[in-house]
Short mmCIF file of C-alpha atoms and ligand atoms in Angstrom, two decimals:
data_model
loop_
_atom_site.label_atom_id
_atom_site.label_comp_id
_atom_site.label_asym_id
_atom_site.label_seq_id
_atom_site.Cartn_x
_atom_site.Cartn_y
_atom_site.Cartn_z
CA MET C 20 -0.01 -0.01 0.01
CA LYS C 21 1.27 3.43 -0.94
CA ALA C 22 -0.04 6.72 0.33
CA TRP C 23 -1.07 7.73 -3.18
CA ASP C 24 -2.03 4.45 -4.90
CA GLY C 25 -5.82 4.85 -4.74
CA ARG C 26 -6.10 5.53 -8.47
CA PHE C 27 -3.60 2.87 -9.53
CA GLU C 28 -4.42 -0.62 -10.77
CA LYS C 29 -0.93 -2.05 -10.94
CA GLY C 30 1.96 -1.78 -8.49
CA THR C 31 5.23 0.04 -9.11
CA GLU C 32 8.02 -1.68 -11.02
CA PRO C 33 10.74 -2.71 -8.54
CA LEU C 34 13.30 -0.99 -10.71
CA MET C 35 11.21 2.16 -10.70
CA GLU C 36 11.03 2.06 -6.92
CA ARG C 37 14.76 1.92 -6.63
CA PHE C 38 15.14 4.54 -9.37
CA SER C 39 12.81 7.07 -7.80
CA ALA C 40 13.64 6.66 -4.17
CA SER C 41 15.50 9.55 -2.54
CA ILE C 42 15.55 8.27 1.03
CA GLY C 43 19.27 7.44 0.75
CA VAL C 44 19.93 11.18 0.32
CA ASP C 45 17.07 13.10 1.92
CA TRP C 46 16.93 11.22 5.25
CA VAL C 47 19.23 13.96 6.62
CA LEU C 48 16.17 16.29 6.50
CA PHE C 49 14.41 14.34 9.22
CA PRO C 50 14.94 16.78 12.10
CA TYR C 51 13.37 19.54 9.99
CA ASP C 52 10.59 17.32 8.71
CA ILE C 53 9.65 16.31 12.26
CA LYS C 54 9.83 19.89 13.50
CA GLY C 55 7.60 21.03 10.60
CA SER C 56 5.12 18.24 11.31
CA ILE C 57 4.91 19.05 15.02
CA ALA C 58 4.14 22.67 14.18
CA TYR C 59 1.65 21.46 11.59
CA ALA C 60 -0.15 19.29 14.19
CA GLU C 61 -0.33 22.25 16.56
CA MET C 62 -1.79 24.37 13.76
CA LEU C 63 -4.39 21.68 12.88
CA PHE C 64 -5.46 21.76 16.51
CA LYS C 65 -5.70 25.52 16.45
CA ILE C 66 -8.04 25.45 13.43
CA GLY C 67 -10.09 22.54 14.79
CA ILE C 68 -9.05 19.67 12.50
CA VAL C 69 -7.70 17.64 15.42
CA ASN C 70 -8.64 17.83 19.10
CA GLN C 71 -6.21 18.40 21.94
CA ARG C 72 -5.81 14.72 22.75
CA GLU C 73 -5.16 13.92 19.08
CA LYS C 74 -2.64 16.72 18.80
CA ASN C 75 -0.78 15.40 21.80
CA LEU C 76 -0.77 11.85 20.44
CA LEU C 77 0.60 13.10 17.14
CA ILE C 78 3.34 15.14 18.76
CA THR C 79 4.40 12.34 21.12
CA ALA C 80 4.57 9.90 18.21
CA LEU C 81 6.52 12.35 16.04
CA LYS C 82 9.06 12.81 18.84
CA GLU C 83 9.40 9.04 19.18
CA ILE C 84 10.01 8.77 15.46
CA ARG C 85 12.70 11.44 15.70
CA ASN C 86 14.35 9.38 18.40
CA GLU C 87 14.16 6.23 16.25
CA LEU C 88 15.74 8.09 13.37
CA GLU C 89 18.50 9.49 15.57
CA MET C 90 19.31 6.03 16.81
CA GLY C 91 19.20 4.61 13.28
CA ARG C 92 16.40 2.31 14.30
CA LEU C 93 13.89 3.16 11.58
CA PRO C 94 14.53 0.90 8.59
CA PHE C 95 14.43 2.64 5.20
CA SER C 96 12.58 1.22 2.25
CA ASP C 97 12.61 2.34 -1.40
CA ALA C 98 8.87 1.65 -1.55
CA LEU C 99 8.36 4.65 0.74
CA GLU C 100 10.33 6.94 -1.59
CA ASP C 101 11.52 9.72 0.71
CA ILE C 102 11.92 10.89 4.25
CA HIS C 103 8.46 12.53 4.29
CA MET C 104 6.71 9.25 3.46
CA HIS C 105 8.80 7.27 5.90
CA ILE C 106 7.82 9.54 8.74
CA GLU C 107 4.17 9.57 7.77
CA ALA C 108 4.02 5.80 7.35
CA ARG C 109 5.64 5.27 10.74
CA LEU C 110 3.25 7.77 12.27
CA ILE C 111 0.26 5.85 10.97
CA GLU C 112 1.83 2.62 12.30
CA LYS C 113 2.04 4.24 15.71
CA VAL C 114 -1.23 6.14 16.06
CA GLY C 115 -3.40 4.48 13.44
CA GLU C 116 -6.14 6.41 11.59
CA LEU C 117 -5.27 9.65 13.37
CA GLY C 118 -1.88 9.68 11.59
CA LYS C 119 -3.75 10.07 8.33
CA LYS C 120 -5.02 13.49 9.40
CA LEU C 121 -1.65 15.16 9.59
CA HIS C 122 -1.30 15.70 5.83
CA THR C 123 -4.53 17.77 5.67
CA GLY C 124 -3.98 20.72 3.32
CA ARG C 125 -0.31 19.78 3.09
CA SER C 126 1.61 18.42 0.13
CA ARG C 127 5.10 17.05 -0.04
CA ASN C 128 5.71 19.96 -2.34
CA ASP C 129 5.38 22.60 0.38
CA GLN C 130 6.79 20.14 2.90
CA VAL C 131 10.08 19.55 1.09
CA ALA C 132 10.38 23.28 0.41
CA VAL C 133 10.07 24.18 4.06
CA ASP C 134 12.46 21.35 5.09
CA MET C 135 15.11 22.57 2.69
CA ARG C 136 14.73 26.15 3.88
CA MET C 137 15.07 25.10 7.52
CA PHE C 138 18.06 22.91 6.66
CA LEU C 139 19.80 25.73 4.84
CA LYS C 140 19.15 28.31 7.53
CA GLU C 141 21.04 26.14 9.99
CA ALA C 142 23.72 25.16 7.47
CA LEU C 143 24.44 28.80 6.58
CA GLU C 144 24.73 29.67 10.25
CA GLN C 145 27.41 26.99 10.55
CA ILE C 146 29.14 28.23 7.43
CA ASP C 147 29.16 31.72 8.92
CA GLY C 148 30.78 30.31 12.05
CA GLY C 149 33.43 28.63 9.88
CA LEU C 150 34.09 31.87 8.03
CA LYS C 151 34.45 33.74 11.28
CA GLN C 152 37.07 31.31 12.54
CA LEU C 153 39.03 31.58 9.32
CA LEU C 154 38.86 35.33 9.50
CA ALA C 155 40.21 35.21 13.05
CA ALA C 156 43.09 32.96 11.94
CA LEU C 157 43.96 35.27 9.02
CA LEU C 158 43.82 38.34 11.21
CA GLY C 159 45.93 36.67 13.89
CA LYS C 160 48.65 35.81 11.37
CA ALA C 161 48.40 39.24 9.78
CA GLY C 162 49.04 40.66 13.23
CA THR C 163 52.31 38.83 13.73
CA GLU C 164 53.61 39.33 10.18
CA GLN C 165 53.26 43.07 9.96
CA ARG C 166 56.94 43.62 9.38
CA THR C 167 57.41 40.63 7.04
CA MET C 168 58.18 42.00 3.63
CA MET C 169 57.42 39.94 0.55
CA PRO C 170 57.16 40.48 -3.15
CA GLY C 171 53.62 41.18 -4.41
CA TYR C 172 53.02 39.59 -7.79
CA THR C 173 51.15 40.39 -10.96
CA HIS C 174 51.29 37.81 -13.77
CA THR C 175 53.19 35.67 -11.23
CA GLN C 176 56.10 38.06 -11.75
CA ARG C 177 57.59 40.05 -8.87
CA ALA C 178 55.84 43.41 -8.99
CA GLN C 179 56.00 45.58 -5.86
CA VAL C 180 57.01 45.06 -2.29
CA VAL C 181 54.18 44.38 0.15
CA THR C 182 54.04 42.76 3.59
CA PHE C 183 52.83 39.21 4.22
CA SER C 184 50.33 40.83 6.53
CA HIS C 185 48.90 42.94 3.69
CA TYR C 186 48.73 39.81 1.51
CA LEU C 187 46.79 37.89 4.21
CA LEU C 188 44.41 40.80 4.66
CA ALA C 189 43.52 40.62 0.98
CA TYR C 190 42.00 37.21 1.71
CA PHE C 191 40.53 38.51 4.95
CA TYR C 192 38.43 40.97 2.95
CA MET C 193 37.25 38.30 0.47
CA PHE C 194 35.98 36.08 3.28
CA LYS C 195 34.47 39.09 5.01
CA ARG C 196 32.45 39.80 1.90
CA ASP C 197 31.50 36.11 1.78
CA ARG C 198 29.97 36.46 5.23
CA GLN C 199 27.86 39.30 3.86
CA ARG C 200 26.77 37.18 0.90
CA VAL C 201 25.84 34.29 3.15
CA LYS C 202 23.79 36.66 5.28
CA GLU C 203 21.96 37.98 2.23
CA ALA C 204 21.22 34.44 1.02
CA PHE C 205 19.89 33.65 4.51
CA THR C 206 17.50 36.57 4.34
CA ARG C 207 15.87 35.28 1.19
CA ILE C 208 15.78 31.70 2.45
CA ASP C 209 14.00 32.89 5.55
CA ALA C 210 10.47 32.76 4.18
CA LEU C 211 7.93 30.02 5.00
CA PRO C 212 6.44 28.14 2.04
CA LEU C 213 4.39 25.72 4.20
CA GLY C 214 0.65 26.17 3.72
CA SER C 215 0.97 26.52 -0.02
CA GLY C 216 -0.24 22.95 -0.46
CA ALA C 217 0.54 21.21 -3.69
CA LEU C 218 0.51 24.52 -5.57
CA ALA C 219 -2.73 26.40 -4.91
CA GLY C 220 -3.39 26.56 -1.20
CA SER C 221 -6.41 24.92 0.46
CA THR C 222 -10.07 25.31 1.34
CA ILE C 223 -9.02 24.33 4.87
CA PRO C 224 -8.05 27.50 6.75
CA ILE C 225 -4.38 26.63 7.17
CA ASP C 226 -2.85 29.21 9.54
CA ARG C 227 0.40 30.18 7.86
CA GLU C 228 1.16 33.01 10.29
CA PHE C 229 1.03 30.53 13.15
CA LEU C 230 3.34 28.13 11.29
CA LYS C 231 5.72 31.02 10.54
CA GLU C 232 6.01 31.89 14.22
CA ARG C 233 6.35 28.26 15.32
CA LEU C 234 9.05 27.46 12.79
CA GLY C 235 11.06 30.62 13.33
CA PHE C 236 10.67 32.23 9.92
CA SER C 237 10.62 35.97 9.57
CA LYS C 238 8.07 36.05 6.76
CA ILE C 239 5.77 33.85 4.63
CA THR C 240 6.06 33.32 0.89
CA GLU C 241 3.60 35.37 -1.10
CA ASN C 242 2.46 33.13 -3.93
CA SER C 243 1.65 29.44 -3.57
CA MET C 244 2.79 28.47 -7.08
CA ASP C 245 6.08 30.27 -6.61
CA ALA C 246 6.51 28.76 -3.15
CA VAL C 247 6.49 25.13 -4.32
CA SER C 248 8.56 25.57 -7.42
CA ASP C 249 11.04 28.26 -6.37
CA ARG C 250 14.57 27.04 -5.84
CA ASP C 251 16.21 30.46 -6.17
CA PHE C 252 17.03 30.22 -2.53
CA LEU C 253 19.15 27.15 -3.15
CA LEU C 254 20.99 28.90 -5.92
CA ASP C 255 21.57 31.93 -3.70
CA ALA C 256 23.06 29.68 -1.08
CA LEU C 257 25.13 27.67 -3.57
CA PHE C 258 26.39 30.83 -5.21
CA SER C 259 27.68 32.14 -1.88
CA LEU C 260 29.24 28.74 -1.13
CA SER C 261 30.86 28.57 -4.59
CA MET C 262 32.33 32.00 -3.99
CA ILE C 263 33.78 30.86 -0.66
CA MET C 264 35.24 27.80 -2.35
CA MET C 265 36.69 29.88 -5.15
CA HIS C 266 38.38 32.13 -2.61
CA LEU C 267 39.65 29.13 -0.69
CA SER C 268 40.94 27.65 -3.93
CA ARG C 269 42.89 30.75 -4.85
CA LEU C 270 44.45 30.90 -1.42
CA SER C 271 45.30 27.22 -1.76
CA GLU C 272 46.96 27.80 -5.08
CA ASP C 273 49.08 30.57 -3.55
CA LEU C 274 50.09 28.39 -0.62
CA ILE C 275 50.99 25.49 -2.92
CA LEU C 276 53.28 27.81 -4.89
CA PHE C 277 54.67 29.55 -1.81
CA SER C 278 55.53 26.22 -0.17
CA THR C 279 57.58 24.95 -3.11
CA GLU C 280 61.35 24.83 -2.76
CA GLU C 281 61.49 27.40 -5.56
CA PHE C 282 59.60 29.97 -3.46
CA GLY C 283 60.17 28.62 0.02
CA PHE C 284 58.07 31.41 1.54
CA VAL C 285 56.02 29.24 3.86
CA SER C 286 56.02 25.79 5.28
CA LEU C 287 52.71 24.02 5.73
CA PRO C 288 52.00 22.22 9.03
CA ASP C 289 53.08 18.57 8.98
CA GLY C 290 49.71 17.46 10.19
CA LEU C 291 48.09 18.71 7.01
CA CYS C 292 50.57 17.24 4.51
CA THR C 293 51.30 13.74 3.42
CA GLY C 294 54.37 11.93 2.16
CA SER C 295 55.05 9.89 -0.92
CA SER C 296 54.85 6.15 -1.08
CA LEU C 297 58.05 6.09 -3.14
CA MET C 298 60.00 9.28 -2.64
CA PRO C 299 61.24 9.58 0.95
CA HIS C 300 61.91 13.29 0.85
CA LYS C 301 58.44 14.41 -0.19
CA LYS C 302 56.07 16.52 1.87
CA ASN C 303 53.02 17.22 -0.25
CA PRO C 304 50.48 20.00 0.30
CA ASP C 305 47.49 17.65 0.05
CA ALA C 306 45.13 19.61 2.27
CA VAL C 307 45.24 22.71 0.10
CA GLU C 308 45.35 20.67 -3.11
CA LEU C 309 42.15 18.95 -2.03
CA ILE C 310 40.50 22.26 -1.30
CA ARG C 311 41.42 23.38 -4.83
CA GLY C 312 40.01 20.18 -6.22
CA LYS C 313 36.84 20.28 -4.16
CA ALA C 314 36.19 23.83 -5.35
CA ALA C 315 35.71 22.35 -8.83
CA ARG C 316 32.95 20.07 -7.56
CA THR C 317 31.06 22.75 -5.61
CA LEU C 318 31.12 24.91 -8.74
CA GLY C 319 29.62 21.90 -10.45
CA ASP C 320 26.92 21.80 -7.79
CA LEU C 321 25.91 25.33 -8.62
CA THR C 322 25.97 24.68 -12.35
CA SER C 323 23.94 21.44 -12.09
CA LEU C 324 21.29 23.27 -10.06
CA PHE C 325 21.02 26.01 -12.66
CA ALA C 326 20.70 23.41 -15.41
CA LEU C 327 18.08 21.54 -13.37
CA LEU C 328 15.85 24.59 -13.18
CA LYS C 329 16.21 26.32 -16.53
CA GLY C 330 13.62 24.33 -18.44
CA LEU C 331 11.15 23.47 -15.70
CA PRO C 332 7.54 24.48 -16.26
CA LEU C 333 5.58 25.63 -13.21
CA THR C 334 5.12 24.33 -10.67
CA TYR C 335 6.57 21.26 -8.89
CA ASN C 336 8.25 18.65 -11.10
CA ARG C 337 9.94 15.55 -9.80
CA ASP C 338 13.21 16.79 -11.35
CA LEU C 339 13.40 18.95 -8.26
CA GLN C 340 14.23 15.92 -6.15
CA GLU C 341 17.66 16.09 -7.80
CA ASP C 342 18.38 19.37 -6.02
CA LYS C 343 19.39 17.68 -2.80
CA GLU C 344 22.69 16.07 -3.63
CA PRO C 345 24.34 19.22 -4.97
CA VAL C 346 23.07 21.24 -2.00
CA PHE C 347 24.15 18.75 0.66
CA HIS C 348 27.48 18.22 -1.06
CA ALA C 349 28.23 21.94 -1.33
CA VAL C 350 27.31 22.58 2.31
CA THR C 351 29.42 19.76 3.81
CA THR C 352 32.35 20.38 1.50
CA THR C 353 32.50 24.14 2.10
CA HIS C 354 32.18 23.60 5.83
CA SER C 355 35.05 21.13 6.00
CA CYS C 356 37.25 23.21 3.69
CA LEU C 357 36.80 26.25 5.90
CA ALA C 358 37.86 24.23 8.93
CA ILE C 359 40.89 22.77 7.15
CA MET C 360 41.98 26.18 5.83
CA THR C 361 41.73 27.61 9.34
CA LEU C 362 44.17 24.96 10.55
CA VAL C 363 46.46 25.63 7.61
CA ILE C 364 46.62 29.36 8.40
CA GLU C 365 47.06 28.82 12.14
CA GLY C 366 49.88 26.37 11.62
CA LEU C 367 51.63 28.12 8.75
CA ALA C 368 55.36 28.63 9.33
CA VAL C 369 56.43 31.88 7.66
CA ARG C 370 59.99 31.93 6.30
CA ARG C 371 60.60 35.63 6.66
CA GLU C 372 64.20 35.52 5.45
CA ARG C 373 63.25 33.82 2.19
CA MET C 374 60.62 36.41 1.49
CA LYS C 375 63.04 39.19 2.26
CA GLU C 376 65.69 37.68 -0.03
CA ALA C 377 63.15 37.64 -2.82
CA VAL C 378 62.36 41.30 -2.21
CA VAL C 379 65.98 42.40 -2.08
CA ALA C 380 67.05 40.42 -5.15
CA SER C 381 64.46 42.04 -7.39
CA PHE C 382 63.93 45.07 -9.59
CA MET C 383 60.70 45.85 -7.77
CA PRO C 384 61.83 49.30 -6.51
CA ALA C 385 61.78 50.41 -10.14
CA VAL C 386 58.31 51.79 -9.45
CA GLU C 387 59.44 53.92 -6.55
CA MET C 388 62.51 54.98 -8.50
CA ALA C 389 60.21 56.37 -11.18
CA GLU C 390 58.11 58.05 -8.46
CA TYR C 391 61.31 59.61 -7.08
CA LEU C 392 61.84 61.20 -10.47
CA VAL C 393 58.24 62.33 -10.61
CA LEU C 394 58.74 64.18 -7.33
CA LYS C 395 61.67 65.93 -9.05
CA ASP C 396 59.27 67.06 -11.78
CA VAL C 397 60.01 64.41 -14.41
CA PRO C 398 56.71 63.42 -16.15
CA PHE C 399 55.77 59.88 -15.16
CA ARG C 400 55.80 58.44 -18.69
CA GLU C 401 59.33 59.75 -19.12
CA ALA C 402 60.42 58.50 -15.71
CA HIS C 403 59.04 55.05 -16.65
CA GLN C 404 61.20 55.03 -19.81
CA ILE C 405 64.31 56.13 -17.93
CA VAL C 406 64.01 53.49 -15.24
CA GLY C 407 63.13 50.83 -17.79
CA LYS C 408 66.44 51.53 -19.52
CA MET C 409 68.22 51.43 -16.19
CA VAL C 410 66.73 48.00 -15.45
CA LYS C 411 67.97 46.76 -18.81
CA TYR C 412 71.42 48.15 -18.01
CA CYS C 413 71.40 46.48 -14.58
CA GLU C 414 70.46 43.17 -16.12
CA GLU C 415 73.49 43.38 -18.38
CA GLN C 416 75.76 44.49 -15.54
CA LYS C 417 74.29 41.90 -13.17
CA LYS C 418 73.55 44.62 -10.65
CA ARG C 419 70.57 45.64 -8.57
CA LEU C 420 69.19 49.14 -9.01
CA VAL C 421 70.45 50.19 -5.59
CA GLU C 422 73.96 49.08 -6.54
CA LEU C 423 74.31 51.58 -9.35
CA THR C 424 76.73 54.42 -8.65
CA LEU C 425 75.36 57.96 -8.75
CA GLU C 426 77.47 58.56 -11.78
CA GLU C 427 75.88 55.57 -13.57
CA MET C 428 72.42 56.75 -12.60
CA ARG C 429 73.02 60.30 -13.90
CA ARG C 430 73.85 58.89 -17.28
CA PHE C 431 70.16 58.06 -17.51
CA CYS C 432 68.81 61.16 -15.81
CA ALA C 433 70.61 64.17 -14.39
CA VAL C 434 68.23 64.76 -11.47
CA PHE C 435 69.29 61.66 -9.51
CA ASP C 436 70.86 62.38 -6.13
CA ASP C 437 72.28 60.34 -3.30
CA ASP C 438 68.91 60.24 -1.49
CA VAL C 439 67.52 57.95 -4.20
CA ARG C 440 69.05 54.88 -2.50
CA SER C 441 67.17 55.38 0.73
CA TYR C 442 64.02 56.26 -1.27
CA ILE C 443 63.98 52.87 -2.99
CA ASP C 444 64.85 50.87 0.11
CA PRO C 445 62.00 48.34 0.65
CA GLY C 446 61.66 49.24 4.32
CA HIS C 447 61.42 52.91 3.44
CA ILE C 448 58.85 52.19 0.71
CA LEU C 449 56.66 50.36 3.21
CA LYS C 450 57.00 53.27 5.63
CA SER C 451 56.26 55.97 3.08
CA ARG C 452 53.43 54.73 0.87
CA LYS C 453 50.61 57.17 1.30
CA THR C 454 47.47 55.68 -0.25
CA ILE C 455 44.52 54.49 1.81
CA GLY C 456 44.41 50.72 1.63
CA GLY C 457 47.94 50.52 0.23
CA ALA C 458 50.75 48.22 1.27
CA SER C 459 52.25 50.32 4.03
CA TYR C 460 53.01 49.49 7.66
CA LYS C 461 50.67 52.24 8.75
CA GLU C 462 47.67 51.23 6.62
CA VAL C 463 48.05 47.57 7.53
CA ALA C 464 48.11 48.39 11.23
CA ARG C 465 45.02 50.52 10.81
CA GLU C 466 43.22 47.71 8.92
CA ILE C 467 44.13 45.20 11.61
CA ALA C 468 42.85 47.41 14.41
CA ARG C 469 39.60 48.00 12.54
CA GLU C 470 39.02 44.35 11.74
CA GLN C 471 39.76 43.23 15.27
CA LYS C 472 36.87 45.40 16.32
CA TYR C 473 34.72 43.92 13.55
CA LEU C 474 35.46 40.34 14.72
CA ARG C 475 34.68 41.15 18.32
CA HIS C 476 31.03 41.65 17.59
N1 LIG H 12 11.09 13.59 -2.57
C1 LIG H 12 10.44 14.64 -3.23
C2 LIG H 12 11.45 15.76 -3.58
O1 LIG H 12 12.44 15.76 -2.97
C3 LIG H 12 9.38 15.23 -2.37
C4 LIG H 12 8.30 15.94 -3.09
C5 LIG H 12 7.51 14.92 -3.88
N2 LIG H 12 6.38 15.51 -4.47
C6 LIG H 12 5.74 14.90 -5.41
N3 LIG H 12 4.71 15.53 -5.94
N4 LIG H 12 6.06 13.73 -5.88
O2 LIG H 12 11.22 16.57 -4.43
#
């Protein structure tokens, strides 16, 4: 016997049962499904569909079922399709005919929508917690590395001196924006679809305001057809998760590069690396490589959900059952990647000397050398040309810019003076940059102070 087989003459093909069952995936929704059903029973009492005694029986039984599910004691069967049917069937087993009243005015269509929204509200709160911990780790490291100079790169070529602290703060701001995005997704998820029925509402006076209060939503959805077919809220959530994963992946890529012998800027914690089965010397950055790899799959989750929706006519279609795997996968993956990255950042050993060597050995002060000329009234485009030629000359002479004699410098431009050497010293550059948000000791310290305040509340 199936809940819906009144109009059927023949039973379901066994292969079809296996094919269409989602219990193996959607059972994780049970806490939300039970919570929604308890609220629904209370509402049915309020509008006179069940009496007080019946309401209490329903709620007691639903709580028992939750317990059975928690203990893994409720056997799953493909014949019952999904978590909603499993709970309803068990309820009828427990309380008999009364159990058949619970679904009054309700459809699995509004039921699954409300379950997914409740699930995501909790999930996004956990993601936000993970983001906050990562932000604290980044800010902590940024605090201790304020005087650590490193090359900043464009095109993966040494470009201008920055501090490792400034570099870490760049990621801090990405993840800070991610928190904002998660919060915005949460706001749109936070609307109750329950009470929309299959698609059109009900002649039974379902009290949606009551359900909203009971289930902790801040508003109710406005159109029943939209409510049962809308999955925008999943895409909002998955977009914000994909963005987090993309940021984590870029940071991973940097750390993979920086931990190579060629760079040698950082050393990843032993506990997050693995060795080689053949090469005894290897220490591989598996944790961050896996984050980079997993980012590909969460991006796939977002894409598959978009593809799932783009051709669906209103309203509910069974295709929508396929929304769960990408959502659950993206949530658990992002959550674990945030936790792993937090450990990576906390345990990161910074090789300050190596970074400094890379700064000193470079032509990066060329920019400030040109700016030095600008301050002596040379137009910037001209200054650029002059210093470009000097770099070429240095390459031939195997010298650094600072090693040129004043006499050599003046061959390129007469306005050079002795003070140019101190002007292009990396430490001096970091002390004297003037722009808001730029790579200077002062700006970085200001950012750190501001963001410590932000993290405190
Ligand atoms: N398992 C289904 C899903 O996840 C529940 C909704 C089923 N609704 C229906 N009309 N068959 O989408």
